[in-house]
Amino acid sequence: MPGLKVLLSRKTIAQRVAEMGEEITRDFRGQSIIFVGVLKGAAVFLSDLARQVPLDSTFDFIGVSSYGNRPTAKEDPAGHAAWDSLGEVRLTKDLDQSLADRNVILVEDILDTGLTLNYISKLLQAHQPRSLRIAALLDKPSRRKQPIQAQYIGFTIPDAYVVGYGLDYAERYRNLPDICVLENL
Ligand code: IMP
């Protein structure tokens, strides 16, 4: 049976998201921005972050599926559940509007191998936005396969599979208010 262990409490998350909102507000004072969330995981983070940014703003969402980027039944020699990305990202929902000449904040739940955000960043750059910045709530730098520069990072976390606050395991646990490590997968 998988177990849940709190890694980041709702209070800790709320404090950090407020700080990230203040940073974005400072950086874009007097300007309009568009938050682009990556479905589905970033929906919870985006809704909290955007409410900490009292600037003129709009929302859009993009959907991607990254194959294999989930824990598998396979275990590594240390007995940890293994998950890997095959490096294949597919667009499942495109943007509803053009980003030309807009200040874009790309909002993602977790930066893992970097494959997803690399793919999406390239896609968004093709719109020729005025600026493009990345806000990722979590970062697992030890798993990086492609370099990616995120300007706003909430927390750097160890290499563990986490759920809650939008993050899922097989579509479950997204509604947990805390971010938890899923143990004994
Ligand atoms: P990347 O392309 O490897 O950077 O993966 C980013 C995506 O992988 C995220 O948007 C999540 O959907 C998923 N992911 C990576 N690590 C975790 C995790 O620990 N929990 C839940 N989803 C994860």
PDB file of C-alpha atoms and ligand atoms in Angstrom:
ATOM      1  CA  MET A   1       0.000   0.000   0.000  1.00  0.00           C
ATOM      2  CA  PRO A   2       1.439   3.416  -0.934  1.00  0.00           C
ATOM      3  CA  GLY A   3       1.832   5.781   2.005  1.00  0.00           C
ATOM      4  CA  LEU A   4       1.800   9.571   2.107  1.00  0.00           C
ATOM      5  CA  LYS A   5       4.351  11.648   3.997  1.00  0.00           C
ATOM      6  CA  VAL A   6       4.009  15.451   4.089  1.00  0.00           C
ATOM      7  CA  LEU A   7       6.995  17.141   2.459  1.00  0.00           C
ATOM      8  CA  LEU A   8       5.615  20.699   2.175  1.00  0.00           C
ATOM      9  CA  SER A   9       2.659  21.759   4.287  1.00  0.00           C
ATOM     10  CA  ARG A  10      -0.162  23.950   2.965  1.00  0.00           C
ATOM     11  CA  LYS A  11       1.140  26.790   5.169  1.00  0.00           C
ATOM     12  CA  THR A  12       4.689  26.539   3.800  1.00  0.00           C
ATOM     13  CA  ILE A  13       3.343  26.423   0.241  1.00  0.00           C
ATOM     14  CA  ALA A  14       1.074  29.439   0.795  1.00  0.00           C
ATOM     15  CA  GLN A  15       3.963  31.522   2.198  1.00  0.00           C
ATOM     16  CA  ARG A  16       6.263  30.725  -0.721  1.00  0.00           C
ATOM     17  CA  VAL A  17       3.557  31.258  -3.354  1.00  0.00           C
ATOM     18  CA  ALA A  18       2.878  34.697  -1.834  1.00  0.00           C
ATOM     19  CA  GLU A  19       6.596  35.538  -2.120  1.00  0.00           C
ATOM     20  CA  MET A  20       6.676  34.380  -5.741  1.00  0.00           C
ATOM     21  CA  GLY A  21       3.627  36.543  -6.440  1.00  0.00           C
ATOM     22  CA  GLU A  22       5.384  39.567  -4.921  1.00  0.00           C
ATOM     23  CA  GLU A  23       8.433  38.959  -7.110  1.00  0.00           C
ATOM     24  CA  ILE A  24       6.331  38.751 -10.271  1.00  0.00           C
ATOM     25  CA  THR A  25       4.391  41.858  -9.259  1.00  0.00           C
ATOM     26  CA  ARG A  26       7.662  43.785  -8.772  1.00  0.00           C
ATOM     27  CA  ASP A  27       9.119  42.561 -12.068  1.00  0.00           C
ATOM     28  CA  PHE A  28       6.049  43.479 -14.155  1.00  0.00           C
ATOM     29  CA  ARG A  29       4.808  46.606 -12.353  1.00  0.00           C
ATOM     30  CA  GLY A  30       2.642  48.728 -14.661  1.00  0.00           C
ATOM     31  CA  GLN A  31       2.407  45.977 -17.309  1.00  0.00           C
ATOM     32  CA  SER A  32      -0.118  43.313 -18.294  1.00  0.00           C
ATOM     33  CA  ILE A  33       0.688  39.624 -18.122  1.00  0.00           C
ATOM     34  CA  ILE A  34      -0.764  36.328 -19.245  1.00  0.00           C
ATOM     35  CA  PHE A  35      -0.419  33.236 -17.078  1.00  0.00           C
ATOM     36  CA  VAL A  36      -0.159  30.077 -19.174  1.00  0.00           C
ATOM     37  CA  GLY A  37      -0.741  26.955 -17.069  1.00  0.00           C
ATOM     38  CA  VAL A  38       0.307  23.452 -18.051  1.00  0.00           C
ATOM     39  CA  LEU A  39      -2.666  21.117 -17.578  1.00  0.00           C
ATOM     40  CA  LYS A  40      -3.571  19.536 -15.355  1.00  0.00           C
ATOM     41  CA  GLY A  41      -0.998  19.691 -12.582  1.00  0.00           C
ATOM     42  CA  ALA A  42      -0.387  23.457 -12.623  1.00  0.00           C
ATOM     43  CA  ALA A  43      -4.071  24.411 -12.247  1.00  0.00           C
ATOM     44  CA  VAL A  44      -3.969  24.615  -8.433  1.00  0.00           C
ATOM     45  CA  PHE A  45      -0.655  26.506  -8.321  1.00  0.00           C
ATOM     46  CA  LEU A  46      -1.752  28.924 -11.061  1.00  0.00           C
ATOM     47  CA  SER A  47      -4.971  29.806  -9.278  1.00  0.00           C
ATOM     48  CA  ASP A  48      -3.121  30.564  -6.028  1.00  0.00           C
ATOM     49  CA  LEU A  49      -0.189  32.352  -7.676  1.00  0.00           C
ATOM     50  CA  ALA A  50      -2.322  34.578  -9.907  1.00  0.00           C
ATOM     51  CA  ARG A  51      -4.305  35.774  -6.871  1.00  0.00           C
ATOM     52  CA  GLN A  52      -1.042  37.027  -5.356  1.00  0.00           C
ATOM     53  CA  VAL A  53      -0.327  39.211  -8.403  1.00  0.00           C
ATOM     54  CA  PRO A  54      -2.531  42.339  -8.425  1.00  0.00           C
ATOM     55  CA  LEU A  55      -1.708  43.272 -12.040  1.00  0.00           C
ATOM     56  CA  ASP A  56      -3.850  43.312 -15.156  1.00  0.00           C
ATOM     57  CA  SER A  57      -3.753  39.650 -16.241  1.00  0.00           C
ATOM     58  CA  THR A  58      -5.421  36.870 -18.207  1.00  0.00           C
ATOM     59  CA  PHE A  59      -5.171  33.075 -18.096  1.00  0.00           C
ATOM     60  CA  ASP A  60      -4.658  30.440 -20.747  1.00  0.00           C
ATOM     61  CA  PHE A  61      -3.894  26.724 -20.513  1.00  0.00           C
ATOM     62  CA  ILE A  62      -1.873  24.334 -22.609  1.00  0.00           C
ATOM     63  CA  GLY A  63      -2.155  20.544 -22.430  1.00  0.00           C
ATOM     64  CA  VAL A  64       0.658  18.080 -22.993  1.00  0.00           C
ATOM     65  CA  SER A  65       1.224  14.464 -22.247  1.00  0.00           C
ATOM     66  CA  SER A  66       4.711  13.184 -21.672  1.00  0.00           C
ATOM     67  CA  TYR A  67       4.906   9.483 -22.217  1.00  0.00           C
ATOM     68  CA  GLY A  68       6.465   7.270 -19.622  1.00  0.00           C
ATOM     69  CA  ASN A  69       7.015  10.109 -17.182  1.00  0.00           C
ATOM     70  CA  ARG A  70       5.310   8.247 -14.403  1.00  0.00           C
ATOM     71  CA  PRO A  71       6.400   5.654 -11.868  1.00  0.00           C
ATOM     72  CA  THR A  72       6.400   2.159 -13.243  1.00  0.00           C
ATOM     73  CA  ALA A  73       6.173  -1.195 -11.515  1.00  0.00           C
ATOM     74  CA  LYS A  74       9.844  -1.623 -12.302  1.00  0.00           C
ATOM     75  CA  GLU A  75      12.132  -1.218  -9.313  1.00  0.00           C
ATOM     76  CA  ASP A  76      15.750  -0.158  -9.335  1.00  0.00           C
ATOM     77  CA  PRO A  77      18.357  -2.216  -7.448  1.00  0.00           C
ATOM     78  CA  ALA A  78      17.907  -0.018  -4.364  1.00  0.00           C
ATOM     79  CA  GLY A  79      14.256  -1.007  -4.281  1.00  0.00           C
ATOM     80  CA  HIS A  80      12.881   2.388  -5.287  1.00  0.00           C
ATOM     81  CA  ALA A  81      10.054   2.593  -7.761  1.00  0.00           C
ATOM     82  CA  ALA A  82      11.439   3.868 -11.025  1.00  0.00           C
ATOM     83  CA  TRP A  83       9.995   6.361 -13.433  1.00  0.00           C
ATOM     84  CA  ASP A  84      11.432   7.754 -16.550  1.00  0.00           C
ATOM     85  CA  SER A  85      10.635   9.980 -19.430  1.00  0.00           C
ATOM     86  CA  LEU A  86      10.993   8.619 -22.915  1.00  0.00           C
ATOM     87  CA  GLY A  87      11.493  12.148 -24.117  1.00  0.00           C
ATOM     88  CA  GLU A  88       8.292  12.217 -26.079  1.00  0.00           C
ATOM     89  CA  VAL A  89       5.958  15.138 -25.475  1.00  0.00           C
ATOM     90  CA  ARG A  90       2.651  15.530 -27.288  1.00  0.00           C
ATOM     91  CA  LEU A  91       0.334  18.528 -27.418  1.00  0.00           C
ATOM     92  CA  THR A  92      -3.195  17.637 -26.235  1.00  0.00           C
ATOM     93  CA  LYS A  93      -4.620  21.167 -25.911  1.00  0.00           C
ATOM     94  CA  ASP A  94      -3.332  24.240 -27.721  1.00  0.00           C
ATOM     95  CA  LEU A  95      -3.588  27.821 -26.481  1.00  0.00           C
ATOM     96  CA  ASP A  96      -6.830  29.717 -27.072  1.00  0.00           C
ATOM     97  CA  GLN A  97      -5.117  32.982 -27.980  1.00  0.00           C
ATOM     98  CA  SER A  98      -2.003  34.398 -29.568  1.00  0.00           C
ATOM     99  CA  LEU A  99       0.863  35.371 -27.277  1.00  0.00           C
ATOM    100  CA  ALA A 100       2.385  37.835 -29.741  1.00  0.00           C
ATOM    101  CA  ASP A 101       3.828  40.842 -27.902  1.00  0.00           C
ATOM    102  CA  ARG A 102       2.516  39.612 -24.514  1.00  0.00           C
ATOM    103  CA  ASN A 103       4.354  39.160 -21.227  1.00  0.00           C
ATOM    104  CA  VAL A 104       3.968  35.422 -20.646  1.00  0.00           C
ATOM    105  CA  ILE A 105       4.445  33.596 -17.342  1.00  0.00           C
ATOM    106  CA  LEU A 106       4.532  29.874 -18.065  1.00  0.00           C
ATOM    107  CA  VAL A 107       3.270  28.144 -14.926  1.00  0.00           C
ATOM    108  CA  GLU A 108       4.290  24.546 -14.207  1.00  0.00           C
ATOM    109  CA  ASP A 109       3.891  22.347 -11.144  1.00  0.00           C
ATOM    110  CA  ILE A 110       7.241  20.575 -11.248  1.00  0.00           C
ATOM    111  CA  LEU A 111      10.429  20.773 -13.247  1.00  0.00           C
ATOM    112  CA  ASP A 112      11.837  17.262 -13.502  1.00  0.00           C
ATOM    113  CA  THR A 113      13.827  16.140 -16.563  1.00  0.00           C
ATOM    114  CA  GLY A 114      13.094  19.482 -18.264  1.00  0.00           C
ATOM    115  CA  LEU A 115      11.718  17.811 -21.407  1.00  0.00           C
ATOM    116  CA  THR A 116       8.164  19.129 -20.995  1.00  0.00           C
ATOM    117  CA  LEU A 117       9.133  22.735 -20.355  1.00  0.00           C
ATOM    118  CA  ASN A 118      11.711  22.697 -23.134  1.00  0.00           C
ATOM    119  CA  TYR A 119       9.047  21.554 -25.559  1.00  0.00           C
ATOM    120  CA  ILE A 120       6.463  24.076 -24.349  1.00  0.00           C
ATOM    121  CA  SER A 121       8.937  26.986 -24.191  1.00  0.00           C
ATOM    122  CA  LYS A 122       9.868  26.445 -27.834  1.00  0.00           C
ATOM    123  CA  LEU A 123       6.196  26.306 -28.770  1.00  0.00           C
ATOM    124  CA  LEU A 124       5.464  29.563 -26.948  1.00  0.00           C
ATOM    125  CA  GLN A 125       8.570  31.332 -28.298  1.00  0.00           C
ATOM    126  CA  ALA A 126       7.200  30.720 -31.795  1.00  0.00           C
ATOM    127  CA  HIS A 127       4.388  33.164 -30.897  1.00  0.00           C
ATOM    128  CA  GLN A 128       7.021  35.897 -30.430  1.00  0.00           C
ATOM    129  CA  PRO A 129       5.923  37.053 -26.973  1.00  0.00           C
ATOM    130  CA  ARG A 130       7.358  40.291 -25.590  1.00  0.00           C
ATOM    131  CA  SER A 131       8.791  38.258 -22.708  1.00  0.00           C
ATOM    132  CA  LEU A 132       8.604  34.654 -21.550  1.00  0.00           C
ATOM    133  CA  ARG A 133       9.348  33.602 -17.982  1.00  0.00           C
ATOM    134  CA  ILE A 134       8.854  30.294 -16.217  1.00  0.00           C
ATOM    135  CA  ALA A 135       7.333  29.861 -12.760  1.00  0.00           C
ATOM    136  CA  ALA A 136       7.747  26.325 -11.406  1.00  0.00           C
ATOM    137  CA  LEU A 137       6.552  25.473  -7.920  1.00  0.00           C
ATOM    138  CA  LEU A 138       8.931  22.534  -7.520  1.00  0.00           C
ATOM    139  CA  ASP A 139      12.314  21.695  -8.989  1.00  0.00           C
ATOM    140  CA  LYS A 140      14.067  18.318  -8.958  1.00  0.00           C
ATOM    141  CA  PRO A 141      17.442  19.362 -10.442  1.00  0.00           C
ATOM    142  CA  SER A 142      19.024  15.939  -9.882  1.00  0.00           C
ATOM    143  CA  ARG A 143      16.782  14.467 -12.625  1.00  0.00           C
ATOM    144  CA  ARG A 144      17.488  17.096 -15.288  1.00  0.00           C
ATOM    145  CA  LYS A 145      18.138  15.806 -18.815  1.00  0.00           C
ATOM    146  CA  GLN A 146      17.728  19.080 -20.692  1.00  0.00           C
ATOM    147  CA  PRO A 147      18.892  22.431 -19.335  1.00  0.00           C
ATOM    148  CA  ILE A 148      16.081  24.843 -18.565  1.00  0.00           C
ATOM    149  CA  GLN A 149      16.119  28.240 -16.901  1.00  0.00           C
ATOM    150  CA  ALA A 150      13.147  28.969 -14.625  1.00  0.00           C
ATOM    151  CA  GLN A 151      13.078  32.530 -13.264  1.00  0.00           C
ATOM    152  CA  TYR A 152      10.706  31.778 -10.388  1.00  0.00           C
ATOM    153  CA  ILE A 153      11.165  28.539  -8.425  1.00  0.00           C
ATOM    154  CA  GLY A 154       9.208  27.708  -5.291  1.00  0.00           C
ATOM    155  CA  PHE A 155      11.138  24.829  -3.745  1.00  0.00           C
ATOM    156  CA  THR A 156      14.039  22.616  -4.725  1.00  0.00           C
ATOM    157  CA  ILE A 157      13.206  19.065  -3.656  1.00  0.00           C
ATOM    158  CA  PRO A 158      15.033  15.718  -3.603  1.00  0.00           C
ATOM    159  CA  ASP A 159      14.453  12.951  -6.125  1.00  0.00           C
ATOM    160  CA  ALA A 160      11.194  11.515  -4.776  1.00  0.00           C
ATOM    161  CA  TYR A 161       7.762  11.100  -6.331  1.00  0.00           C
ATOM    162  CA  VAL A 162       5.431  13.739  -4.905  1.00  0.00           C
ATOM    163  CA  VAL A 163       1.659  14.226  -5.080  1.00  0.00           C
ATOM    164  CA  GLY A 164      -0.877  16.788  -3.930  1.00  0.00           C
ATOM    165  CA  TYR A 165      -1.509  20.488  -4.647  1.00  0.00           C
ATOM    166  CA  GLY A 166      -2.324  19.564  -8.264  1.00  0.00           C
ATOM    167  CA  LEU A 167       0.230  16.777  -8.679  1.00  0.00           C
ATOM    168  CA  ASP A 168      -1.101  13.301  -9.336  1.00  0.00           C
ATOM    169  CA  TYR A 169      -0.294   9.643  -9.359  1.00  0.00           C
ATOM    170  CA  ALA A 170      -2.524   7.947 -11.966  1.00  0.00           C
ATOM    171  CA  GLU A 171      -4.813  11.032 -11.760  1.00  0.00           C
ATOM    172  CA  ARG A 172      -5.320  10.699  -7.998  1.00  0.00           C
ATOM    173  CA  TYR A 173      -4.239  12.901  -5.069  1.00  0.00           C
ATOM    174  CA  ARG A 174      -4.451  16.227  -6.974  1.00  0.00           C
ATOM    175  CA  ASN A 175      -6.799  17.578  -4.302  1.00  0.00           C
ATOM    176  CA  LEU A 176      -4.449  17.064  -1.340  1.00  0.00           C
ATOM    177  CA  PRO A 177      -3.742  20.508   0.192  1.00  0.00           C
ATOM    178  CA  ASP A 178      -0.161  19.504   1.179  1.00  0.00           C
ATOM    179  CA  ILE A 179       2.600  18.190  -1.064  1.00  0.00           C
ATOM    180  CA  CYS A 180       3.409  14.643   0.015  1.00  0.00           C
ATOM    181  CA  VAL A 181       5.959  12.008  -0.911  1.00  0.00           C
ATOM    182  CA  LEU A 182       4.253   8.890  -2.196  1.00  0.00           C
ATOM    183  CA  GLU A 183       6.074   6.039  -0.501  1.00  0.00           C
ATOM    184  CA  ASN A 184       6.176   2.278  -1.227  1.00  0.00           C
ATOM    185  CA  LEU A 185       4.912   2.625  -4.783  1.00  0.00           C
TER     186      LEU A 185
HETATM  187  P1  IMP B   1       9.679  16.796 -17.097  1.00  0.00           P
HETATM  188  O1  IMP B   1       9.313  16.887 -18.526  1.00  0.00           O
HETATM  189  O2  IMP B   1      10.438  15.521 -16.818  1.00  0.00           O
HETATM  190  O3  IMP B   1      10.379  17.999 -16.534  1.00  0.00           O
HETATM  191  O4  IMP B   1       8.365  16.494 -16.275  1.00  0.00           O
HETATM  192  C1  IMP B   1       7.442  17.388 -15.918  1.00  0.00           C
HETATM  193  C2  IMP B   1       6.147  16.645 -15.659  1.00  0.00           C
HETATM  194  O5  IMP B   1       6.346  15.337 -15.109  1.00  0.00           O
HETATM  195  C3  IMP B   1       5.350  17.388 -14.625  1.00  0.00           C
HETATM  196  O6  IMP B   1       4.512  18.332 -15.215  1.00  0.00           O
HETATM  197  C4  IMP B   1       4.570  16.273 -13.970  1.00  0.00           C
HETATM  198  O7  IMP B   1       3.385  16.027 -14.693  1.00  0.00           O
HETATM  199  C5  IMP B   1       5.429  15.044 -14.098  1.00  0.00           C
HETATM  200  N1  IMP B   1       6.157  14.757 -12.861  1.00  0.00           N
HETATM  201  C6  IMP B   1       7.487  14.743 -12.685  1.00  0.00           C
HETATM  202  N2  IMP B   1       7.813  14.449 -11.417  1.00  0.00           N
HETATM  203  C7  IMP B   1       6.652  14.266 -10.760  1.00  0.00           C
HETATM  204  C8  IMP B   1       6.323  13.966  -9.388  1.00  0.00           C
HETATM  205  O8  IMP B   1       7.181  13.787  -8.498  1.00  0.00           O
HETATM  206  N3  IMP B   1       5.005  13.869  -9.107  1.00  0.00           N
HETATM  207  C9  IMP B   1       4.014  14.059 -10.019  1.00  0.00           C
HETATM  208  N4  IMP B   1       4.285  14.356 -11.314  1.00  0.00           N
HETATM  209  C10 IMP B   1       5.588  14.469 -11.676  1.00  0.00           C
END
